[in-house]
Coordinates of C-alpha atoms (C1' of nucleotides) in Angstrom, one line a residue:
Chain A
M1 CA -25.2 32.1 7.1
S2 CA -26.3 29.7 9.7
D3 CA -27.3 32.7 11.8
D4 CA -29.7 33.8 9.2
R5 CA -31.3 30.4 9.1
E6 CA -31.7 30.3 12.8
L7 CA -33.3 33.7 12.8
D8 CA -35.7 32.6 10.1
S9 CA -36.8 29.5 12.0
S10 CA -37.4 31.4 15.2
A11 CA -39.3 34.0 13.4
A12 CA -41.5 31.3 12.0
E13 CA -42.1 29.9 15.4
S14 CA -43.2 33.2 16.8
T15 CA -46.0 33.5 14.3
E16 CA -49.3 32.8 16.1
K17 CA -50.7 29.3 15.6
S18 CA -54.3 29.2 14.4
D19 CA -55.4 25.6 14.5
F20 CA -58.9 24.8 15.5
I21 CA -58.0 24.1 19.1
R22 CA -56.3 27.4 19.7
T23 CA -59.2 29.1 17.9
Q24 CA -61.6 27.5 20.3
I25 CA -59.5 28.5 23.3
R26 CA -59.4 32.1 22.2
A27 CA -63.2 32.0 21.8
D28 CA -63.6 30.6 25.3
L29 CA -61.3 33.2 26.7
A30 CA -63.2 36.0 24.9
A31 CA -66.4 34.5 26.4
G32 CA -65.0 34.6 29.9
R33 CA -65.4 30.9 30.3
N34 CA -63.6 29.4 33.4
D35 CA -62.5 32.9 34.6
G36 CA -60.2 33.3 31.6
R37 CA -58.0 30.5 32.8
V38 CA -56.3 27.9 30.5
H39 CA -55.2 24.7 32.1
T40 CA -54.4 21.5 30.2
R41 CA -53.1 18.1 31.1
F42 CA -51.5 15.0 29.6
P43 CA -53.3 11.9 30.8
P44 CA -51.3 8.7 29.9
E45 CA -52.3 5.3 31.1
P46 CA -49.1 3.7 32.5
N47 CA -49.4 0.5 30.5
G48 CA -46.6 1.0 28.0
Y49 CA -43.9 3.4 26.9
L50 CA -44.7 6.8 25.2
H51 CA -44.3 7.0 21.5
I52 CA -43.9 9.8 18.9
G53 CA -47.7 10.0 18.7
H54 CA -47.8 10.9 22.4
S55 CA -45.3 13.7 21.8
K56 CA -48.0 15.4 19.7
A57 CA -50.4 15.4 22.7
I58 CA -47.7 16.3 25.2
L59 CA -46.3 19.2 23.2
L60 CA -49.7 20.5 22.2
N61 CA -51.0 20.5 25.7
Y62 CA -47.9 22.0 27.1
G63 CA -47.5 24.5 24.3
V64 CA -51.1 25.7 24.6
A65 CA -50.7 26.2 28.3
Q66 CA -47.5 28.2 27.7
E67 CA -48.9 30.3 25.0
F68 CA -52.0 31.3 27.0
G69 CA -50.1 31.8 30.3
G70 CA -51.8 28.7 31.8
K71 CA -50.8 25.5 33.5
F72 CA -50.1 22.0 32.4
N73 CA -50.6 18.9 34.5
L74 CA -49.4 15.4 34.3
R75 CA -52.0 12.9 35.3
F76 CA -51.7 9.1 35.1
D77 CA -54.9 7.5 34.1
D78 CA -54.5 4.5 36.3
T79 CA -58.0 3.1 36.7
N80 CA -57.2 -0.4 35.5
P81 CA -54.9 -2.2 38.0
E82 CA -54.4 -5.2 35.8
K83 CA -52.4 -3.4 33.1
E84 CA -50.5 -0.7 34.9
E85 CA -47.1 -0.8 36.3
T86 CA -44.7 1.5 38.1
E87 CA -41.9 0.9 35.5
Y88 CA -44.2 2.6 33.0
V89 CA -44.8 5.7 35.1
N90 CA -41.1 6.2 35.5
S91 CA -40.4 5.9 31.8
I92 CA -43.3 8.2 31.0
K93 CA -42.0 10.9 33.4
R94 CA -38.5 10.6 32.0
D95 CA -39.7 10.9 28.4
I96 CA -41.9 13.9 29.0
K97 CA -39.1 15.7 30.8
W98 CA -36.8 14.9 28.0
L99 CA -39.2 16.4 25.5
G100 CA -39.1 19.6 27.6
A101 CA -42.6 19.7 28.9
D102 CA -42.8 20.8 32.5
W103 CA -45.6 19.8 34.8
E104 CA -43.8 21.5 37.8
D105 CA -45.3 20.0 41.0
R106 CA -48.5 18.9 39.4
E107 CA -48.0 15.2 39.1
F108 CA -51.4 13.5 39.7
Y109 CA -53.0 10.1 39.4
A110 CA -56.6 9.3 38.8
S111 CA -56.2 6.9 41.7
D112 CA -55.7 10.0 43.9
Y113 CA -59.4 10.7 43.3
F114 CA -60.8 7.2 44.1
D115 CA -62.4 8.4 47.3
T116 CA -64.0 11.4 45.7
L117 CA -65.1 9.3 42.8
Y118 CA -66.7 6.8 45.2
E119 CA -68.6 9.6 46.9
W120 CA -69.8 10.9 43.6
A121 CA -71.0 7.5 42.6
V122 CA -73.0 7.4 45.9
H123 CA -74.3 10.8 45.0
L124 CA -75.6 9.5 41.6
I125 CA -77.2 6.5 43.2
S126 CA -78.9 8.7 45.9
N127 CA -80.3 10.9 43.1
G128 CA -81.7 7.9 41.3
K129 CA -79.2 8.3 38.5
A130 CA -77.2 5.1 39.0
F131 CA -77.9 1.6 40.1
V132 CA -76.2 -1.7 40.9
C133 CA -76.7 -4.2 38.1
S134 CA -76.3 -7.9 38.4
L135 CA -76.2 -8.7 34.7
T136 CA -73.2 -10.7 33.5
D137 CA -70.9 -9.2 30.9
E138 CA -72.6 -11.3 28.3
Q139 CA -76.0 -10.2 29.3
I140 CA -75.0 -6.6 29.4
R141 CA -73.8 -6.8 25.9
E142 CA -77.0 -8.4 24.8
Y143 CA -79.2 -5.9 26.6
R144 CA -77.2 -3.0 25.1
G145 CA -78.7 -3.6 21.6
T146 CA -76.7 -2.7 18.5
V147 CA -75.9 0.5 16.8
K148 CA -79.1 0.2 14.9
E149 CA -81.4 -1.3 17.5
A150 CA -82.3 0.2 20.8
G151 CA -81.3 -1.7 23.9
R152 CA -83.5 -3.0 26.8
P153 CA -83.3 -1.9 30.3
S154 CA -81.6 -4.1 32.9
P155 CA -84.0 -5.8 35.2
D156 CA -82.2 -4.1 38.0
R157 CA -82.7 -0.7 36.6
D158 CA -85.4 0.2 39.1
R159 CA -83.7 -1.4 42.1
P160 CA -84.6 0.7 45.1
I161 CA -82.0 3.4 45.9
A162 CA -81.3 2.1 49.4
E163 CA -80.7 -1.4 48.0
S164 CA -78.2 -0.1 45.4
L165 CA -76.5 2.0 48.1
D166 CA -76.1 -1.1 50.2
L167 CA -74.9 -3.3 47.4
F168 CA -72.4 -0.7 46.2
E169 CA -70.9 -0.4 49.6
R170 CA -70.6 -4.1 49.9
M171 CA -69.0 -4.2 46.4
K172 CA -66.4 -1.8 47.8
N173 CA -66.0 -4.0 50.9
G174 CA -65.1 -7.0 48.8
E175 CA -68.2 -9.0 49.7
F176 CA -68.7 -10.1 46.1
E177 CA -66.8 -11.9 43.3
E178 CA -65.4 -10.2 40.3
G179 CA -68.2 -9.8 37.7
Q180 CA -71.0 -10.4 40.1
Y181 CA -72.2 -6.8 40.1
T182 CA -71.4 -3.5 38.4
L183 CA -72.5 0.1 39.0
R184 CA -74.2 1.7 36.0
A185 CA -75.6 5.1 35.3
K186 CA -79.2 5.4 34.5
I187 CA -79.4 7.3 31.3
D188 CA -81.2 5.9 28.2
M189 CA -81.1 2.4 26.8
A190 CA -82.6 3.6 23.5
H191 CA -80.1 6.4 23.0
S192 CA -78.6 6.6 19.5
N193 CA -75.2 6.9 21.1
M194 CA -74.2 3.5 22.5
K195 CA -72.1 5.2 25.1
M196 CA -75.2 6.7 26.7
R197 CA -77.0 3.3 27.2
D198 CA -76.6 3.0 30.9
P199 CA -72.9 3.0 30.9
L200 CA -70.8 1.1 33.4
L201 CA -69.3 3.2 36.2
Y202 CA -67.6 0.6 38.4
R203 CA -66.5 -3.0 38.2
I204 CA -65.3 -5.4 40.9
R205 CA -61.6 -6.1 40.5
K206 CA -59.5 -7.6 43.3
A207 CA -56.2 -7.1 41.7
P208 CA -53.7 -5.0 43.6
H209 CA -53.2 -1.5 42.3
H210 CA -49.7 0.0 41.7
R211 CA -50.5 2.9 44.0
T212 CA -53.4 2.0 46.2
G213 CA -52.4 -1.6 46.8
D214 CA -55.3 -3.7 48.0
K215 CA -57.4 -0.8 49.4
W216 CA -60.0 -1.1 46.7
N217 CA -62.1 -4.0 45.4
I218 CA -63.9 -1.8 42.9
Y219 CA -62.4 0.4 40.2
P220 CA -64.0 3.2 38.2
F221 CA -64.1 3.0 34.4
Y222 CA -62.4 5.6 32.2
D223 CA -65.6 7.5 31.5
F224 CA -66.4 7.9 35.1
A225 CA -62.9 8.9 36.0
H226 CA -61.6 11.1 33.3
G227 CA -63.8 14.1 33.1
Q228 CA -64.2 14.2 36.9
S229 CA -60.4 14.1 37.3
D230 CA -60.2 17.0 34.8
A231 CA -62.7 18.9 36.9
I232 CA -61.0 18.2 40.2
E233 CA -57.8 19.6 38.8
G234 CA -59.4 22.7 37.3
I235 CA -58.6 21.6 33.7
T236 CA -60.3 24.0 31.3
H237 CA -59.5 22.2 28.0
S238 CA -59.3 18.5 27.9
L239 CA -57.7 17.5 24.6
C240 CA -58.0 13.9 23.4
T241 CA -58.1 11.9 20.2
L242 CA -60.9 11.5 17.7
E243 CA -62.2 8.2 18.9
F244 CA -63.4 9.8 22.1
E245 CA -65.8 12.0 20.2
V246 CA -68.6 9.7 21.0
N247 CA -67.7 9.8 24.7
R248 CA -68.1 13.5 24.9
P249 CA -71.9 13.5 25.6
L250 CA -71.2 11.2 28.5
Y251 CA -68.3 13.3 29.7
D252 CA -70.6 16.3 29.8
W253 CA -73.4 14.3 31.5
F254 CA -71.2 13.5 34.4
I255 CA -70.0 17.1 34.6
E256 CA -73.7 18.2 34.6
N257 CA -74.9 15.7 37.2
L258 CA -72.1 15.8 39.7
P259 CA -71.1 18.6 42.1
V260 CA -67.8 19.3 40.2
P261 CA -65.8 22.4 40.9
C262 CA -65.2 23.3 37.2
K263 CA -66.5 22.6 33.8
P264 CA -63.8 21.5 31.4
R265 CA -64.4 21.3 27.7
Q266 CA -63.3 18.2 25.8
I267 CA -61.8 18.8 22.3
E268 CA -60.9 16.0 20.0
M269 CA -58.1 15.9 17.5
A270 CA -56.6 13.4 15.0
R271 CA -53.9 11.2 16.4
L272 CA -50.6 11.0 14.7
N273 CA -49.9 8.1 12.3
L274 CA -46.5 7.7 10.6
T275 CA -45.6 5.6 7.5
Y276 CA -43.4 2.6 7.9
T277 CA -44.3 2.1 11.6
V278 CA -47.2 1.2 13.9
M279 CA -48.4 3.5 16.6
S280 CA -50.5 1.5 19.0
K281 CA -49.2 0.4 22.4
R282 CA -50.8 -3.0 22.0
K283 CA -48.9 -3.6 18.8
L284 CA -45.6 -2.2 20.1
L285 CA -46.0 -4.3 23.2
R286 CA -46.3 -7.4 21.1
L287 CA -43.0 -6.6 19.3
V288 CA -41.4 -6.3 22.7
Q289 CA -43.0 -9.5 24.2
E290 CA -42.2 -11.6 21.1
G291 CA -38.6 -10.4 21.1
L292 CA -38.9 -9.0 17.6
V293 CA -37.1 -5.9 19.0
T294 CA -34.8 -5.6 21.9
G295 CA -37.2 -3.7 24.0
W296 CA -39.4 -0.6 24.2
D297 CA -36.2 1.5 23.7
D298 CA -35.0 -0.4 20.7
P299 CA -33.8 2.3 18.3
R300 CA -36.2 1.0 15.6
M301 CA -39.2 1.6 17.8
P302 CA -41.3 4.8 17.3
T303 CA -41.1 5.3 21.1
I304 CA -39.7 8.4 22.6
S305 CA -37.0 6.3 24.3
G306 CA -36.3 4.5 21.0
L307 CA -35.9 7.7 19.1
R308 CA -33.8 9.2 21.8
R309 CA -31.5 6.2 21.6
L310 CA -31.4 6.4 17.8
G311 CA -30.1 9.9 18.1
Y312 CA -33.1 12.2 17.9
T313 CA -33.0 15.4 19.9
P314 CA -36.0 16.9 21.8
E315 CA -35.7 19.9 19.6
S316 CA -36.0 17.9 16.4
I317 CA -39.2 16.3 17.7
R318 CA -40.6 19.6 18.7
K319 CA -39.9 21.0 15.2
F320 CA -41.5 17.9 13.7
N321 CA -44.6 18.5 15.8
D322 CA -44.8 22.2 14.8
R323 CA -44.7 21.1 11.2
I324 CA -47.4 18.4 11.2
G325 CA -49.9 20.7 12.8
V326 CA -53.1 19.6 14.4
A327 CA -56.5 19.0 12.8
K328 CA -59.5 16.7 12.9
R329 CA -58.9 14.6 9.8
D330 CA -57.4 11.2 9.9
S331 CA -53.9 11.3 8.4
T332 CA -50.6 9.6 8.1
V333 CA -47.5 11.7 8.1
D334 CA -44.6 10.7 5.8
L335 CA -41.7 9.3 7.8
D336 CA -39.4 11.5 5.7
L337 CA -40.7 14.5 7.5
L338 CA -39.5 13.1 10.8
K339 CA -36.1 12.2 9.4
W340 CA -35.8 15.6 7.8
S341 CA -36.4 17.3 11.2
I342 CA -33.3 15.6 12.7
R343 CA -31.2 16.1 9.6
E344 CA -32.0 19.8 9.6
E345 CA -30.7 20.2 13.1
L346 CA -27.7 17.9 12.8
N347 CA -26.6 19.5 9.6
L348 CA -26.1 22.7 11.5
T349 CA -24.6 21.2 14.7
A350 CA -22.9 17.9 14.1
D351 CA -19.2 17.4 13.6
R352 CA -18.2 15.9 10.3
V353 CA -15.9 12.9 11.0
M354 CA -14.6 10.0 8.9
A355 CA -15.5 6.4 9.4
V356 CA -15.4 3.6 6.9
L357 CA -18.2 1.1 7.2
R358 CA -17.1 -1.5 4.7
P359 CA -13.3 -1.2 4.5
L360 CA -11.3 -1.6 1.3
K361 CA -7.5 -1.3 1.7
V362 CA -5.7 1.3 -0.3
V363 CA -1.9 1.3 -0.5
I364 CA -0.2 4.6 -1.7
T365 CA 2.8 3.1 -3.4
N366 CA 4.7 6.3 -3.7
Y367 CA 4.1 7.4 -0.1
P368 CA 7.0 6.7 2.3
A369 CA 6.3 3.7 4.4
D370 CA 7.2 5.2 7.8
Q371 CA 5.7 8.6 7.2
V372 CA 2.6 10.0 9.0
E373 CA 1.1 13.4 8.4
D374 CA -1.4 15.2 10.5
I375 CA -4.1 16.4 8.1
E376 CA -6.2 19.4 9.2
C377 CA -9.9 18.7 8.8
V378 CA -12.8 21.1 9.1
N379 CA -15.2 20.0 11.8
N380 CA -18.3 21.6 10.4
P381 CA -18.6 23.6 7.2
E382 CA -21.9 25.0 8.5
D383 CA -20.3 26.3 11.7
E384 CA -16.9 27.9 11.5
S385 CA -16.7 28.1 15.3
A386 CA -16.6 24.3 15.4
G387 CA -12.9 24.7 14.3
T388 CA -10.6 22.0 12.9
R389 CA -8.9 18.8 14.1
L390 CA -5.9 16.8 13.0
V391 CA -6.3 13.4 11.4
P392 CA -3.4 11.1 10.7
F393 CA -2.6 10.1 7.1
S394 CA -0.3 7.3 6.1
R395 CA 0.7 4.9 3.3
E396 CA -2.0 2.4 4.0
L397 CA -5.6 3.6 4.2
Y398 CA -9.2 2.3 4.1
I399 CA -11.9 3.6 1.8
E400 CA -15.4 2.5 1.4
Q401 CA -16.0 -0.6 -0.8
D402 CA -18.8 1.3 -2.5
D403 CA -16.4 4.0 -3.5
F404 CA -14.5 1.9 -5.9
R405 CA -15.4 0.2 -9.2
E406 CA -13.0 -1.3 -11.6
E407 CA -15.2 -0.2 -14.4
A408 CA -18.1 2.2 -14.0
P409 CA -20.3 4.5 -16.0
R410 CA -19.3 8.1 -16.7
K411 CA -21.6 9.3 -14.0
F412 CA -19.7 7.4 -11.3
F413 CA -17.6 10.1 -9.8
R414 CA -15.7 7.9 -7.4
L415 CA -12.6 5.8 -7.8
K416 CA -12.1 3.7 -10.9
L417 CA -9.1 1.9 -12.2
G418 CA -6.9 4.5 -13.8
S419 CA -8.9 7.5 -12.6
E420 CA -8.2 10.2 -10.0
V421 CA -10.2 11.3 -6.9
R422 CA -9.6 13.4 -3.9
L423 CA -9.3 12.1 -0.4
K424 CA -11.1 14.6 1.7
H425 CA -8.7 17.3 3.1
A426 CA -5.7 15.2 2.0
Y427 CA -4.4 14.3 -1.5
F428 CA -5.5 13.4 -5.0
I429 CA -4.9 9.7 -5.6
T430 CA -5.0 7.6 -8.8
C431 CA -5.8 3.9 -8.9
D432 CA -3.1 1.9 -10.7
E433 CA -3.9 -1.6 -9.9
V434 CA -6.6 -3.8 -8.3
I435 CA -5.7 -6.9 -6.3
K436 CA -8.5 -9.4 -6.1
D437 CA -9.3 -12.5 -4.2
D438 CA -10.1 -15.9 -5.7
E439 CA -13.7 -14.8 -6.4
G440 CA -12.7 -11.7 -8.2
N441 CA -13.6 -9.3 -5.4
P442 CA -11.2 -6.3 -4.9
V443 CA -9.2 -6.7 -1.7
E444 CA -6.6 -4.1 -2.2
L445 CA -6.0 -1.1 -4.4
R446 CA -2.5 0.1 -5.4
C447 CA -2.6 3.8 -5.9
T448 CA -0.2 6.8 -6.3
Y449 CA -0.7 10.2 -4.8
D450 CA 0.3 13.6 -6.0
P451 CA 2.3 15.3 -3.3
A452 CA 1.5 18.7 -4.8
T453 CA -2.2 18.3 -3.9
R454 CA -1.8 18.3 -0.2
G455 CA -4.9 19.7 1.5
G456 CA -7.0 18.6 -1.5
D457 CA -6.3 21.2 -4.2
S458 CA -4.1 20.9 -7.2
P459 CA -1.8 23.8 -8.0
D460 CA -2.2 23.2 -11.7
G461 CA -6.0 23.7 -11.4
R462 CA -7.0 20.3 -12.6
K463 CA -10.3 19.1 -11.2
V464 CA -11.6 15.8 -9.8
K465 CA -15.3 15.0 -9.6
G466 CA -15.2 12.8 -6.6
T467 CA -14.2 13.3 -3.0
L468 CA -13.9 10.2 -0.7
H469 CA -13.7 9.8 3.0
W470 CA -10.9 7.6 4.4
V471 CA -9.1 6.5 7.5
S472 CA -5.4 5.6 8.1
A473 CA -5.3 1.8 8.5
R474 CA -2.6 1.9 11.1
H475 CA -4.4 4.5 13.2
A476 CA -8.0 3.4 12.7
V477 CA -10.1 2.2 15.6
D478 CA -12.5 -0.7 15.2
A479 CA -16.1 -0.1 16.4
E480 CA -19.4 -1.8 16.2
V481 CA -21.8 0.3 14.1
R482 CA -25.5 -0.4 13.9
L483 CA -27.1 0.6 10.7
Y484 CA -30.8 1.0 11.4
D485 CA -33.5 1.2 8.8
N486 CA -37.3 1.4 8.9
L487 CA -38.9 -1.1 11.2
F488 CA -41.4 -2.1 8.5
K489 CA -40.9 -2.6 4.8
E490 CA -44.4 -1.3 3.9
P491 CA -45.6 2.3 4.3
F492 CA -48.8 1.0 5.8
P493 CA -47.8 -2.2 7.7
E494 CA -51.3 -2.7 9.2
E495 CA -53.0 -3.0 5.8
G496 CA -53.9 -6.4 4.7
G497 CA -52.8 -9.2 7.0
D498 CA -50.7 -9.4 10.1
Y499 CA -48.4 -6.4 10.5
I500 CA -45.7 -8.7 11.8
A501 CA -45.3 -10.1 8.3
N502 CA -44.4 -6.7 7.1
L503 CA -41.4 -6.2 9.4
N504 CA -38.4 -5.1 7.5
P505 CA -35.8 -8.0 7.7
D506 CA -33.1 -5.5 7.0
S507 CA -34.1 -3.0 9.7
L508 CA -30.7 -3.6 11.4
E509 CA -27.3 -4.4 10.0
V510 CA -24.3 -4.5 12.2
V511 CA -20.8 -3.8 10.9
T512 CA -17.4 -3.5 12.4
A513 CA -16.2 -0.1 11.1
K514 CA -12.9 1.6 10.9
L515 CA -13.1 5.0 12.6
E516 CA -10.7 7.9 12.7
P517 CA -8.7 7.7 16.0
G518 CA -10.3 10.8 17.6
L519 CA -13.6 8.9 17.9
A520 CA -12.1 6.3 20.3
D521 CA -13.0 8.2 23.4
K522 CA -16.5 9.5 22.5
T523 CA -19.2 8.9 25.0
V524 CA -23.0 8.8 25.3
G525 CA -24.6 12.0 24.1
Y526 CA -22.1 12.5 21.2
R527 CA -23.7 13.0 17.8
C528 CA -21.8 13.5 14.6
Q529 CA -21.9 13.0 10.8
F530 CA -19.9 10.1 9.5
M531 CA -19.0 12.0 6.4
R532 CA -21.0 11.0 3.3
L533 CA -22.8 8.3 5.2
G534 CA -25.2 9.7 7.7
Y535 CA -25.7 11.0 11.3
F536 CA -24.5 8.7 14.1
C537 CA -24.5 8.7 17.8
V538 CA -23.0 6.7 20.7
D539 CA -25.5 4.1 21.9
S540 CA -26.6 4.7 25.4
V541 CA -27.2 1.1 26.4
D542 CA -24.6 -1.2 24.9
S543 CA -21.5 1.1 24.8
Q544 CA -18.7 0.3 27.2
P545 CA -16.0 2.6 28.4
G546 CA -13.4 2.8 25.6
A547 CA -15.7 0.8 23.3
A548 CA -18.5 2.9 22.0
V549 CA -21.2 1.3 20.0
W550 CA -22.6 3.6 17.3
N551 CA -26.1 3.9 16.0
R552 CA -27.0 5.4 12.7
T553 CA -29.7 8.0 13.4
T554 CA -30.4 8.5 9.7
T555 CA -28.7 8.5 6.4
L556 CA -27.9 11.6 4.3
R557 CA -29.9 12.4 1.2
D558 CA -28.3 10.2 -1.4
S559 CA -28.9 11.5 -5.0
W560 CA -26.4 9.1 -6.4
A561 CA -28.2 6.1 -5.0
K562 CA -31.4 7.5 -6.4
L563 CA -29.9 8.1 -9.8
E564 CA -28.4 4.6 -9.9
A565 CA -31.6 3.0 -8.7
R566 CA -33.4 4.8 -11.5
S567 CA -31.0 3.8 -14.2
G568 CA -31.0 0.2 -12.9
K569 CA -34.6 -0.3 -13.7
Chain B
rU1 C1' -82.1 -0.1 8.6
rG2 C1' -78.8 4.4 14.1
rG3 C1' -75.6 8.3 15.8
rG4 C1' -71.1 11.1 15.6
rG5 C1' -66.8 13.0 12.7
rC6 C1' -63.9 14.1 8.3
rG7 C1' -63.0 15.0 2.9
rU8 C1' -57.8 21.4 -0.1
rC9 C1' -51.1 19.0 -4.3
rG10 C1' -47.9 12.3 -3.6
rU11 C1' -47.9 13.3 2.2
rC12 C1' -49.1 16.8 6.2
rA13 C1' -51.6 21.6 6.3
rA14 C1' -53.2 27.1 6.0
rG15 C1' -57.7 29.3 4.3
rC16 C1' -63.6 31.1 7.6
rG17 C1' -67.5 35.2 0.7
rG18 C1' -63.1 38.6 -2.8
rU19 C1' -60.5 35.2 -6.7
rA20 C1' -55.5 28.5 -3.5
rA21 C1' -49.9 30.0 2.3
rG22 C1' -46.1 27.0 4.0
rA23 C1' -43.4 22.3 4.9
rC24 C1' -41.8 17.4 3.4
rA25 C1' -41.5 14.6 -1.2
rC26 C1' -40.6 15.1 -6.3
rU27 C1' -38.4 17.5 -11.0
rA28 C1' -34.8 20.7 -13.5
rG29 C1' -30.6 23.9 -13.1
rG30 C1' -26.5 26.5 -10.2
rU31 C1' -22.7 26.5 -6.1
rU32 C1' -19.8 22.9 -3.5
rU33 C1' -12.9 19.5 -1.1
rU34 C1' -19.6 15.5 1.7
rG35 C1' -23.3 12.9 -5.3
rG36 C1' -24.5 16.4 2.0
rU37 C1' -25.8 21.5 2.8
rC38 C1' -27.1 26.0 0.3
rC39 C1' -29.4 28.8 -3.9
rU40 C1' -32.9 29.3 -8.2
rA41 C1' -37.0 27.6 -10.8
rG42 C1' -41.1 24.1 -11.4
rC43 C1' -44.8 21.4 -8.9
rA44 C1' -53.6 22.1 -7.2
rU45 C1' -56.9 27.6 -13.1
rU46 C1' -58.4 24.2 -8.6
rC47 C1' -60.4 22.7 -3.2
rG48 C1' -64.6 14.5 -3.1
rC49 C1' -68.8 15.0 -7.0
rG50 C1' -73.4 17.5 -8.9
rG51 C1' -76.8 21.5 -8.4
rG52 C1' -78.1 26.3 -6.3
rU53 C1' -77.4 31.4 -3.9
rU54 C1' -74.0 35.6 -5.2
rC55 C1' -71.1 40.7 -9.2
rG56 C1' -67.9 37.0 -7.0
rA57 C1' -67.8 30.4 -3.5
rA58 C1' -62.7 25.9 -1.1
rU59 C1' -65.5 29.2 2.0
rC60 C1' -73.1 29.8 2.2
rC61 C1' -77.4 26.3 0.9
rU62 C1' -78.7 21.5 -1.1
rG63 C1' -78.4 16.4 -3.0
rC64 C1' -75.0 12.5 -3.6
rC65 C1' -70.3 9.8 -3.0
rG66 C1' -66.1 8.2 0.0
rC67 C1' -63.4 7.3 4.6
rC68 C1' -63.1 7.0 10.1
rC69 C1' -65.3 6.2 15.1
rC70 C1' -69.2 3.8 18.5
rA71 C1' -72.3 -2.5 20.3
rA72 C1' -64.5 -4.3 26.2
rC73 C1' -66.7 -5.5 33.3
rC74 C1' -59.9 -1.3 28.0
rA75 C1' -58.4 3.7 27.8

RNA sequence: UGGGGCGUCGUCAAGCGGUAAGACACUAGGUUUUGGUCCUAGCAUUCGCGGGUUCGAAUCCUGCCGCCCCAACCA
């Protein structure tokens, strides 16, 4: 049966995608543009960790290259030395590899092209298309006008070419202070597109660069670096997000006015937004810096490294991306879709094991005190080849506190005083007596079992509605289990005031759980379902040899909780 | 009182003049030794709104409305 499902999904994957980007690429190919080549790139700025939104860009660029027999580059957009760090380039490379996108030997940096970019800036000056400007940042802003009023030309706009050439060289040589001069293109101060009003090309910055060190005193801006870097690498389709739509005329202007080896086409698409989280590096960075999370890889973060640590697989993220599609309209994807993509995979592949998160002791009064039985348990009902394992059963057990109510409505199928339930794979038990503490909370259940129901079926054919998971008290191993929930309590945390105020105070609950003994030696990389509770994995950071820490990747669908919540209102 | 982009189910998203795919979510049943999974059924007579063209419009034209982006020496 699981075979059928796998066939179905692979068949679905093989259907040709027809989003607007691929449609454009096919048209370009048909028109013979760029010699019929397809070459894409992912251009991260190394100023933070990659998040799930980046996975959309990575997988799309890589996927498109694959589908059209083209190539995919990784290029770090490192034109701002003040914000960029080597730690980030390493984490970015690790995350892209993990997602399964392969840039082969094409790892590039915009900073690789600083020399060429400098030459091209000189080229523009020489052709009267750029000039050195002495306006301060404040003046530049003022001269630029507004979206509704034309700007005014800089007084330096007609500076003689030779003078600009000289000044620009001296800027490069470090003869001036930061902010003293800039290099600007000479386009049109009255242009209706603000990006075309004599945009800045270079600024003086004396900060050391993570790769070029102190070689440069001037650094190009994004607009002067990005398209040219694309062209240098032979990129044919430069995919980016919607906010760069207004930059496209400028992108094209540089391509037209510079001796570039290829003419890439910029195509813009909507970025990914997800409910119950934020997706901007700036906002994520603040969570890290203020210690609101444990780091970029905190399992609650929407970062690739956070999701990996939470238990997501590369495949689940790829499937998620296939399902959200790509389009031009602003949208926010339901977090449930992401959760569903990991449940879908783990349902088919994860072992079912037993763990009790909030233990309640059960004593089987008619079970011999010194007896221990090995109960055969199915590892994965969705996958027969996963086999079975033996789990010890004895007189004293733990069950989940939530699975017992002294009195409960008819719809409550779990253990009640005087009623019978099945312990998964083991026996039917009936609760005879509840022992409570001073506050009336149940601390121990006295139960009897029916020896004839071994394995979980009654020979007389009587049925029980509930099946509970359990662990043998004597054999159970204690473990720290981290129950993660949504980082934010609101679906749109950025709406209204400060998003920090919408953090979910219950995004992490830590419990000491009782696990079946076979889980004691599990190591990083192991994923399983704690039966009836959710999917869990061994934490890759805080686990110690012999003392795994477990993270809840996601809960199971819980129609009982839904039902109860509904009737409670 | 500028320019650019976008409006199809609660959320994503196909559709490109021939009479609204699919997924998630949700609802109702069935199966079930996980209240999980799985299965079945339901879930937009309607595509932001109004006109027009056409035998026929979500698709073409037109007017309006709404949302997003652009005035960092960020990317």
